[in-house]
Short mmCIF file of C-alpha atoms and ligand atoms in Angstrom, two decimals:
data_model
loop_
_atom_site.label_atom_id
_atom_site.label_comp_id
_atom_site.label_asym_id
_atom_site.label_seq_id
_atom_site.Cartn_x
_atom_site.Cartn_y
_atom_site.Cartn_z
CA UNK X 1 94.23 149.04 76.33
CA UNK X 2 96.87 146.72 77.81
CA UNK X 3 96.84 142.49 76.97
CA UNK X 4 98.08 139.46 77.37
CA UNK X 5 99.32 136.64 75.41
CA UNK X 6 98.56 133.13 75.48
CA UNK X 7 101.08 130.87 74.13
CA UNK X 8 100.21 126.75 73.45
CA UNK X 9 101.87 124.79 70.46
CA UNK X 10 99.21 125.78 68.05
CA UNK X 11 98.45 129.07 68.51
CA UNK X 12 99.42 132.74 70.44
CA UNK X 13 96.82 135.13 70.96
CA UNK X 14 96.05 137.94 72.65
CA UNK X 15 93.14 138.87 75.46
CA UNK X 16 92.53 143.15 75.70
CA UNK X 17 91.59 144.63 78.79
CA UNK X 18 89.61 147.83 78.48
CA UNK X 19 87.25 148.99 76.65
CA UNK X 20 86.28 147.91 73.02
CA UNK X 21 87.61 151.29 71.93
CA UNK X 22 89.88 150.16 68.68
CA UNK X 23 87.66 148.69 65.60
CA UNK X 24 88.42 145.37 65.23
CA UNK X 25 89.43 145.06 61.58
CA UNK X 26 89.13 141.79 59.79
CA UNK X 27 89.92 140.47 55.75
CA UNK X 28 87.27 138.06 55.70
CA UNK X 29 83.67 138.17 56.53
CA UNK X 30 82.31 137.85 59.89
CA UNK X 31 79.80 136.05 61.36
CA UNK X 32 78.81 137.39 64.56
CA UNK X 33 76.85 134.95 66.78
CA UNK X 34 75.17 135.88 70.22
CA UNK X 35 72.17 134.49 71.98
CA UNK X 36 68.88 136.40 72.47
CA UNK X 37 69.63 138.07 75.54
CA UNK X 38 72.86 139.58 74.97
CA UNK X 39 72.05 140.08 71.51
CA UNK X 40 69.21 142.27 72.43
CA UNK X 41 71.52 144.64 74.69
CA UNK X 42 74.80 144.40 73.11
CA UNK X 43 74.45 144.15 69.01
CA UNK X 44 73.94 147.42 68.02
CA UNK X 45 76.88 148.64 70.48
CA UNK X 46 79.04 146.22 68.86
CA UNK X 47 78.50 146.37 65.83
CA UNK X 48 80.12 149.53 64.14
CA UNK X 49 83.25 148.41 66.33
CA UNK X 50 83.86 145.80 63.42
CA UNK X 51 85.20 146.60 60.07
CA UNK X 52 84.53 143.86 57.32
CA UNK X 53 84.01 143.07 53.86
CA UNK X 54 80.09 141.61 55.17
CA UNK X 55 79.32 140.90 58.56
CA UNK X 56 76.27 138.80 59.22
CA UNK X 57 74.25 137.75 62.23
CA UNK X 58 73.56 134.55 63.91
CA UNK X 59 70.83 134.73 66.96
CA UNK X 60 70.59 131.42 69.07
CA UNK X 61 68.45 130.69 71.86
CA UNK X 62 69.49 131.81 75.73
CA UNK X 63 70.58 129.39 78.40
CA UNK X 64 72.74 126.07 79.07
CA UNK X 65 69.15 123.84 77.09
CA UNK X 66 70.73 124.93 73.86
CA UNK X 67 74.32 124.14 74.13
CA UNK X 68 73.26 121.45 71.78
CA UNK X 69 74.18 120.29 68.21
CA UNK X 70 71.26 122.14 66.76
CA UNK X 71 72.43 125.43 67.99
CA UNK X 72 75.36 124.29 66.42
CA UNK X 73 73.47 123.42 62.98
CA UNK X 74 71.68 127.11 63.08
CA UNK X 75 75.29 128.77 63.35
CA UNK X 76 76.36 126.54 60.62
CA UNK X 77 73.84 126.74 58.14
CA UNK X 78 74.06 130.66 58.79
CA UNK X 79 77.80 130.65 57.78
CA UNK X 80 77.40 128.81 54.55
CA UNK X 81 74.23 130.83 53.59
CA UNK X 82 76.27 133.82 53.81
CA UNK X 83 79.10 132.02 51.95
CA UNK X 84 81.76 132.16 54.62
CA UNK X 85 85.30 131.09 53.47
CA UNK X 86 88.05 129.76 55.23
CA UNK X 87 89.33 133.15 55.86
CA UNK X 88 86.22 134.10 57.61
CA UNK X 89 86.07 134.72 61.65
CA UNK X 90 82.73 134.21 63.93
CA UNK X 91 82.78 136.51 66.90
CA UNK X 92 81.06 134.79 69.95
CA UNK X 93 79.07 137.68 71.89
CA UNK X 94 78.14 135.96 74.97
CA UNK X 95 78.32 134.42 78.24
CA UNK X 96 79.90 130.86 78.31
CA UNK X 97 77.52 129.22 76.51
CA UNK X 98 77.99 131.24 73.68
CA UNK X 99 81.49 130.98 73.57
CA UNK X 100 81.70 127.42 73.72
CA UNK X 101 78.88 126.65 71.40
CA UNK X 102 80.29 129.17 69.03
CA UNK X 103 83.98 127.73 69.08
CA UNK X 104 82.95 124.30 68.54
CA UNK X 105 81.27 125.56 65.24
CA UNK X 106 84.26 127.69 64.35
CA UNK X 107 86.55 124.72 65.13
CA UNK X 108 84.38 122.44 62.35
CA UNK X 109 83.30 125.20 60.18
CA UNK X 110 85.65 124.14 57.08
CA UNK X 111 87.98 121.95 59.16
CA UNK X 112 88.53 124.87 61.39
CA UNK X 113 88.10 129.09 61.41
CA UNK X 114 89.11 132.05 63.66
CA UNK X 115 86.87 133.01 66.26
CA UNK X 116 87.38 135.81 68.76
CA UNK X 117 86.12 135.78 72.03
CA UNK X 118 83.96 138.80 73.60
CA UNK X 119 82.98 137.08 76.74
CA UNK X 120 79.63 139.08 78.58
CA UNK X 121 79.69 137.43 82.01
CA UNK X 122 82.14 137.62 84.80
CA UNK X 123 82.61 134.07 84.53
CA UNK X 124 83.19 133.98 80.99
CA UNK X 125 85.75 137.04 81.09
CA UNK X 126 87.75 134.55 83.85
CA UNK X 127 87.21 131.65 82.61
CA UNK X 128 85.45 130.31 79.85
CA UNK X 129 86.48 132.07 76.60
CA UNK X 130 89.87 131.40 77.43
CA UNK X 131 92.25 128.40 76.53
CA UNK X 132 90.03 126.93 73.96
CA UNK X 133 87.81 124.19 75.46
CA UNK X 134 84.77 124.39 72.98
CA UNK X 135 81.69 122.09 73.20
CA UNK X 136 78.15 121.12 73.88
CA UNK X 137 75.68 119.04 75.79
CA UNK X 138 74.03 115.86 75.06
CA UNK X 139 71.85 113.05 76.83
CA UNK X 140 74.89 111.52 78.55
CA UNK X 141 76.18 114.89 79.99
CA UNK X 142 77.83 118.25 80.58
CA UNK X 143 80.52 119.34 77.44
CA UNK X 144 80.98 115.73 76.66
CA UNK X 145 80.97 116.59 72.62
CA UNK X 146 83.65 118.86 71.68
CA UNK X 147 87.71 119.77 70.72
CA UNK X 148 90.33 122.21 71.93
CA UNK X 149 90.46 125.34 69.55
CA UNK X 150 91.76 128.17 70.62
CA UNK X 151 90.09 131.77 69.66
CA UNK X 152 92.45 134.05 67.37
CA UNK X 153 92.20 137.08 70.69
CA UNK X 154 89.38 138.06 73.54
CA UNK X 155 88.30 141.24 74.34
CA UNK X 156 87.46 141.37 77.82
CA UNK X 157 85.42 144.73 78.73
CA UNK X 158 83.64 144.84 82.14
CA UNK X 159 81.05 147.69 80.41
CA UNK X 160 79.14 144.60 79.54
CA UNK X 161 78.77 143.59 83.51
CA UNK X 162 77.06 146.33 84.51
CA UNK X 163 73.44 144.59 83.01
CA UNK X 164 74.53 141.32 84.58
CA UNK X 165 72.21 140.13 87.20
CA UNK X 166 74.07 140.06 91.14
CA UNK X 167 73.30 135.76 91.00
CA UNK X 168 75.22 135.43 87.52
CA UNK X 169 78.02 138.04 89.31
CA UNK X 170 78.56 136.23 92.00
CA UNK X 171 78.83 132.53 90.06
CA UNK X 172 81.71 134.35 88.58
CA UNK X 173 83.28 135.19 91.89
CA UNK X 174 83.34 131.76 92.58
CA UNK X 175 85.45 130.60 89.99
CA UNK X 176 87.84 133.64 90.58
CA UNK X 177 87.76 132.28 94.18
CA UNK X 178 88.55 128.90 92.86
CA UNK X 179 91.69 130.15 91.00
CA UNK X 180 92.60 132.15 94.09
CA UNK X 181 92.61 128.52 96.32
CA UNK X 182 94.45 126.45 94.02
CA UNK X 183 97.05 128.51 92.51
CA UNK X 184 97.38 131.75 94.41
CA UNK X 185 98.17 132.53 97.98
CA UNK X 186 98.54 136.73 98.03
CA UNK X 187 95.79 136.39 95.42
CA UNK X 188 93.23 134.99 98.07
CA UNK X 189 94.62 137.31 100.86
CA UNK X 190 94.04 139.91 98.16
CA UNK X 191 90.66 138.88 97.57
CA UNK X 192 89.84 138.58 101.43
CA UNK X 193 90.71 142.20 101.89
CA UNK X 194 88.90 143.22 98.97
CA UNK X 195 84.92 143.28 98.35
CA UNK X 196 84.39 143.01 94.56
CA UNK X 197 81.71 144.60 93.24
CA UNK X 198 80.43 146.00 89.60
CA UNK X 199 80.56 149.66 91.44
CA UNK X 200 84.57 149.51 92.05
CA UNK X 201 86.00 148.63 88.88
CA UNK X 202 89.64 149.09 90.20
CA UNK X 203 89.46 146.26 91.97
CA UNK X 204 86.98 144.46 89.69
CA UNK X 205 89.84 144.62 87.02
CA UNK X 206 92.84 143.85 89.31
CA UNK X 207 90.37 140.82 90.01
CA UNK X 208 90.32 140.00 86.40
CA UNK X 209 93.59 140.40 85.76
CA UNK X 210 94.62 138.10 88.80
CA UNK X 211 92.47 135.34 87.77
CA UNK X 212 93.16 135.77 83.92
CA UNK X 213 97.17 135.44 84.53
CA UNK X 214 96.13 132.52 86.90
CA UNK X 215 94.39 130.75 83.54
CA UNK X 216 96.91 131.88 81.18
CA UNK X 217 99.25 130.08 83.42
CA UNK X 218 98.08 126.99 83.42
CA UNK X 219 97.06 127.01 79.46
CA UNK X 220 100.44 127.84 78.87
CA UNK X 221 101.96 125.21 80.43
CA UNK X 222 98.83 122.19 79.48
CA UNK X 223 96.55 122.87 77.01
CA UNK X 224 94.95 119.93 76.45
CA UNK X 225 94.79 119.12 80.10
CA UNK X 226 97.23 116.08 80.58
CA UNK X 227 98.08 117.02 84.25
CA UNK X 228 98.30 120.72 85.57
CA UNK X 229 94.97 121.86 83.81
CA UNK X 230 92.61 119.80 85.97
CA UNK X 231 93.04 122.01 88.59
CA UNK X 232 90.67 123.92 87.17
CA UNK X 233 88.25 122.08 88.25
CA UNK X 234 88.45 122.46 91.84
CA UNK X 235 85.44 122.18 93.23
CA UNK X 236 83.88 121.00 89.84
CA UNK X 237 83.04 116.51 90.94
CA UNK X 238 81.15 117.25 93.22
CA UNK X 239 79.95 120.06 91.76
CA UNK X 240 78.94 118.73 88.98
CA UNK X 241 76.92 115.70 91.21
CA UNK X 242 74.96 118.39 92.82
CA UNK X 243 74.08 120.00 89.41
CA UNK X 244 72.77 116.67 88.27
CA UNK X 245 70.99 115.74 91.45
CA UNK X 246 69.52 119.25 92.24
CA UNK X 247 68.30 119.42 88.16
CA UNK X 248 69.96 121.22 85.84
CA UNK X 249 69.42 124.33 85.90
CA UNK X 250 68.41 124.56 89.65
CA UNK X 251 71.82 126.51 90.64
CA UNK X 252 74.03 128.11 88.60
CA UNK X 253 77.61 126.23 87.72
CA UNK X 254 79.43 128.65 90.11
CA UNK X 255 76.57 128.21 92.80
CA UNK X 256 77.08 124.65 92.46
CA UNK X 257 80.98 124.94 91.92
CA UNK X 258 80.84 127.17 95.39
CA UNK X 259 79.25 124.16 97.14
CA UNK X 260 81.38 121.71 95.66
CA UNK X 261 84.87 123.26 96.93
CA UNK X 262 83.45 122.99 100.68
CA UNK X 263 82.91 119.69 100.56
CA UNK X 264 85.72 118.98 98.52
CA UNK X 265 87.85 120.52 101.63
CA UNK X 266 85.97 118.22 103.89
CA UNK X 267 88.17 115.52 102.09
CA UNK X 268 91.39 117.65 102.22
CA UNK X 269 91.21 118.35 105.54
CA UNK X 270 90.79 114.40 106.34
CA UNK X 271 93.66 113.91 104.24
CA UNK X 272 95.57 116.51 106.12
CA UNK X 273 96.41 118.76 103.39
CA UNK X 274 93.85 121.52 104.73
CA UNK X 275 93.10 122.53 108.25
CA UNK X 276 90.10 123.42 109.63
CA UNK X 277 90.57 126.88 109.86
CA UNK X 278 91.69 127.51 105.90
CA UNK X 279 88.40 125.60 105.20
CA UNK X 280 86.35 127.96 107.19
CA UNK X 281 88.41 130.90 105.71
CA UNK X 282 87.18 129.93 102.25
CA UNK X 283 83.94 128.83 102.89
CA UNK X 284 83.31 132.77 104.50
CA UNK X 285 84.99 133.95 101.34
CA UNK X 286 82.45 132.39 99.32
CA UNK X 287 79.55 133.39 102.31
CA UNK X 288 80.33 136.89 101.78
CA UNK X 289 79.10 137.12 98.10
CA UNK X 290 75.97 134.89 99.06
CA UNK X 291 76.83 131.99 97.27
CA UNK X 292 75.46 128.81 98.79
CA UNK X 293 78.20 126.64 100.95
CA UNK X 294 75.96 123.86 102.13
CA UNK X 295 74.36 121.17 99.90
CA UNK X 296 72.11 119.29 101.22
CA UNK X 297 72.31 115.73 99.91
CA UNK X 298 69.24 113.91 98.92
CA UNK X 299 70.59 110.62 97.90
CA UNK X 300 74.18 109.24 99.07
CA UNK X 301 74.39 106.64 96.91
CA UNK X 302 73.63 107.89 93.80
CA UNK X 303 75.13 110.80 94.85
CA UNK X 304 78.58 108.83 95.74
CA UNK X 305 77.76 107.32 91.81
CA UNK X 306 77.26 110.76 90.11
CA UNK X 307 81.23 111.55 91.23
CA UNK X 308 82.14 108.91 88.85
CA UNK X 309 81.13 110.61 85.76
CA UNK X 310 83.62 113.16 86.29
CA UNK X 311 86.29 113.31 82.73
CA UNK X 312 88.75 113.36 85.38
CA UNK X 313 87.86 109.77 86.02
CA UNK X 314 90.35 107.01 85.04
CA UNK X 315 90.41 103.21 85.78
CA UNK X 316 87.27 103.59 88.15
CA UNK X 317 89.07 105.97 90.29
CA UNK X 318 87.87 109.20 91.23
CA UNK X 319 90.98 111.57 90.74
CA UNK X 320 89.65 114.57 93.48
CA UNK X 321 91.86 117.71 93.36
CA UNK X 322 92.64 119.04 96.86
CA UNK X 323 93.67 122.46 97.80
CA UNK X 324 97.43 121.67 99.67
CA UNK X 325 96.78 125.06 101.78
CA UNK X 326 95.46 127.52 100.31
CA UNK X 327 97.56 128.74 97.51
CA UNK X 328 98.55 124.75 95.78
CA UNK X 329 96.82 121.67 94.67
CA UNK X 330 97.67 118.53 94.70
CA UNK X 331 95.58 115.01 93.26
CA UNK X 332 94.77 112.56 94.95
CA UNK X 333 92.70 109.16 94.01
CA UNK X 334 93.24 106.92 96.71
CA UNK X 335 90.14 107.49 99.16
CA UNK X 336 88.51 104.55 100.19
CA UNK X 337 84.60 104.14 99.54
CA UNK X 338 84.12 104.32 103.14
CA UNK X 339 86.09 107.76 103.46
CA UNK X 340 84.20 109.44 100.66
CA UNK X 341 81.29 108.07 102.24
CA UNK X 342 82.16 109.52 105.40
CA UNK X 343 82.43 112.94 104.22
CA UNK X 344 79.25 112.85 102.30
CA UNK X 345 77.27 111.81 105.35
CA UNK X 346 77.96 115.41 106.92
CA UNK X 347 76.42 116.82 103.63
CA UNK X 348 72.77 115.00 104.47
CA UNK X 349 71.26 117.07 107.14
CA UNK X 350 70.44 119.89 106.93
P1 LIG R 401 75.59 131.82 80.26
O1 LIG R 401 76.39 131.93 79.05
O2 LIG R 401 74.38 130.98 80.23
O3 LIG R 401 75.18 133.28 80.74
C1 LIG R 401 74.39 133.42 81.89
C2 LIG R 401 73.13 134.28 81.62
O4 LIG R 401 73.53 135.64 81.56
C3 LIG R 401 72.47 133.98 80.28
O5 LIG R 401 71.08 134.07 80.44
C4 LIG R 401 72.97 135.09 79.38
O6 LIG R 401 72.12 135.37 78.32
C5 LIG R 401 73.06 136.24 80.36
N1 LIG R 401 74.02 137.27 80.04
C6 LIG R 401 75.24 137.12 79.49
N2 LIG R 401 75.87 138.30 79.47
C7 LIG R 401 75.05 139.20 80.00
C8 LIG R 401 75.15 140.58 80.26
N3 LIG R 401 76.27 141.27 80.00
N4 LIG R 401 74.09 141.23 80.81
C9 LIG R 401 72.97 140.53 81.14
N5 LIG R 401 72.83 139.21 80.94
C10 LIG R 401 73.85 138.55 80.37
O7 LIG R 401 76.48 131.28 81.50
P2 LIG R 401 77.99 131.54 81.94
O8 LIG R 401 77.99 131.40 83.40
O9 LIG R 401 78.58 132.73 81.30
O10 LIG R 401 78.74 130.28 81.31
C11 LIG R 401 78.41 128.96 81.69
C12 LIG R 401 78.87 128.03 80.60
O11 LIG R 401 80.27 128.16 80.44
C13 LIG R 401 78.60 126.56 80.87
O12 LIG R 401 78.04 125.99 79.71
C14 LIG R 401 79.96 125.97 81.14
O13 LIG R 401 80.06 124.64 80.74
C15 LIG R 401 80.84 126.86 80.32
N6 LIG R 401 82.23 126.94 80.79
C16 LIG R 401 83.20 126.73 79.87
C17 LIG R 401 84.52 126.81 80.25
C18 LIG R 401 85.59 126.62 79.22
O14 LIG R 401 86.76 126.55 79.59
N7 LIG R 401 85.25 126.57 77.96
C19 LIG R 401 84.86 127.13 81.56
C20 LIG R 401 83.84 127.37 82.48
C21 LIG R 401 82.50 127.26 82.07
N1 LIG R 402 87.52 125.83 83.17
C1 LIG R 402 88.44 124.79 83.18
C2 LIG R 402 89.45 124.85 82.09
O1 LIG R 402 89.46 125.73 81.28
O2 LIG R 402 90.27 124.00 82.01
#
């Protein structure tokens, strides 16, 4: 099993590719927490892969509803049943969801625990359980409660993708597709010339690894998001306005991440920092694992309105990340109401 090492002022840890061979040994108890779904398929193959003084169980609910604070209360109230201490760790068996909800609870639990990552989804294994953004939901929004706490190491196996549905797949494609644009020229070409898929796991783990360095990267060099960071979220304003237009729930993030990155390019080829022809490139790259490129906008307006509520947002200005090619990013907040307005009129017919 090789790894690799994230670095940030607070903390260096490791992420393992391969399988989940090794026990993973720990001093303190455990808590392991997974959701109802996973739990079902993957607890009992976990399980005597962790040695510990007492390992207990916390099962939450399944899907984005219960990224809330009482998830977080269940996990909570499990850990000081059991009589976790300060040296404890939670493990967070899951998709991104789980991960996040877990390492908000490990970050309070105490004043702050270990956790270890063993992310379940593609998007998770790229993604989510690494670089330490933990949260939940509430009323007002998306991850709008939470802190940065970094896990103590992830485990990423791709065994566990073999049960993953071909829609949750592919919304992980698209934010391996995402990394590709902003960061990663060869990476993209790479991608064009190669058709992931669960069956070939050569190039499903080259893809990982690609993607993962991409994200250890950037953590390495902005934790906490001051500049570099936001790049991230390529593709994520306007995907998060379609999320909250369309209903929660409706598409999945990556769907609606997919969507978002085309009409993001709409604005970065006006601005001249995309042609035509790199937009089309990426828009077939995201075609050819079926995720939706068109969004069909049902309200300008308020759809021009839901942009706003972006964290990227500062002083009223939208701060829109723009691929500069494919391969860099650059930000940019200086388009005019009009020109946003321009681009979002393509996006209402169908
Ligand atoms: P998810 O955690 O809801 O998982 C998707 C579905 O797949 C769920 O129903 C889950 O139970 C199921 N599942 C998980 N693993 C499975 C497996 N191996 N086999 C079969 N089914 C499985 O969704 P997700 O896409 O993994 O994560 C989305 C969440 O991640 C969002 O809440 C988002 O905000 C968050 N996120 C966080 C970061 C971060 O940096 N912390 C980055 C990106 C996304
Ligand atoms: N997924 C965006 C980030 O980790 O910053």
């Amino acid at each position: 099993m090789d790894s690799i090492h994230i670095t940030t002022p607070h903390r260096s840890y490791p992420i393992h590719f391969g399988a989940l061979t090794p026990k993973l040994q720990f001093k303190g108890k455990v808590l392991v927490v997974s959701n109802s779904c996973v739990g079902a398929l993957y607890l009992d193959f976990l399980l005597p892969k962790i040695s510990a003084p007492e390992i207990c169980i916390c099962i939450i609910e399944d899907g984005e509803h219960y990224k809330t604070f009482e998830s977080v209360q269940r996990i909570l109230e499990t850990a000081f049943l059991h009589r976790l201490d300060r040296k404890s760790t939670m493990i967070a068996l899951g998709g991104g969801v789980v991960g996040d909800i877990v390492g908000f609870a490990a970050g309070i639990f105490m004043r702050g625990i270990d956790f270890v990552q063993i992310p379940t989804t593609l998007l998770a294994q790229v993604d989510a359980s690494i670089g330490g953004k933990t949260g939940i939901n509430n009323v007002f929004g998306k991850n709008l409660v939470g802190l940065f706490h970094q896990p103590a190491s992830v485990h990423i196996d791709p065994f566990f993708l073999r049960t993953l549905p071909a829609r949750e797949f592919a919304a992980g494609v698209a934010e391996i597709i995402k990394m590709a644009v902003t960061f990663d020229a060869p990476f993209f070409e790479w991608l064009w010339e190669h058709h992931l898929s669960l069956e070939t796991q050569d190039s499903l783990l080259t893809a990982l690894r690609g993607a993962i360095s991409i994200k250890q990267r950037v953590v390495c060099q902005d934790e906490k998001e001051q500049g570099l960071r936001a790049a991230l979220n390529y593709g994520h304003t306007f995907g998060h306005a379609i999320e909250k237009e369309s209903g929660y729930g409706h598409y999945l993030h990556g769907e609606a991440v997919s969507m978002g990155m085309v009409m993001v390019n709409a604005l970065a080829c006006k601005h001249g920092c995309l042609t035509t022809s790199e937009a089309e490139r990426i828009c077939t790259l995201l075609q050819s694992y079926n995720l939706p490129t068109h969004y069909k906008i049902l309200n300008k307006q308020q759809f021009y309105h839901s942009l706003f509520l972006d964290k990227k947002t500062a002083n009223n200005k939208i701060k829109f990340i723009l691929p500069d090619s494919i391969g860099n990013v650059l930000f940019y907040d200086k388009f005019t109401y009009e020109e946003i307005m321009n681009v979002l009129e393509q996006f209402c017919d169908s």
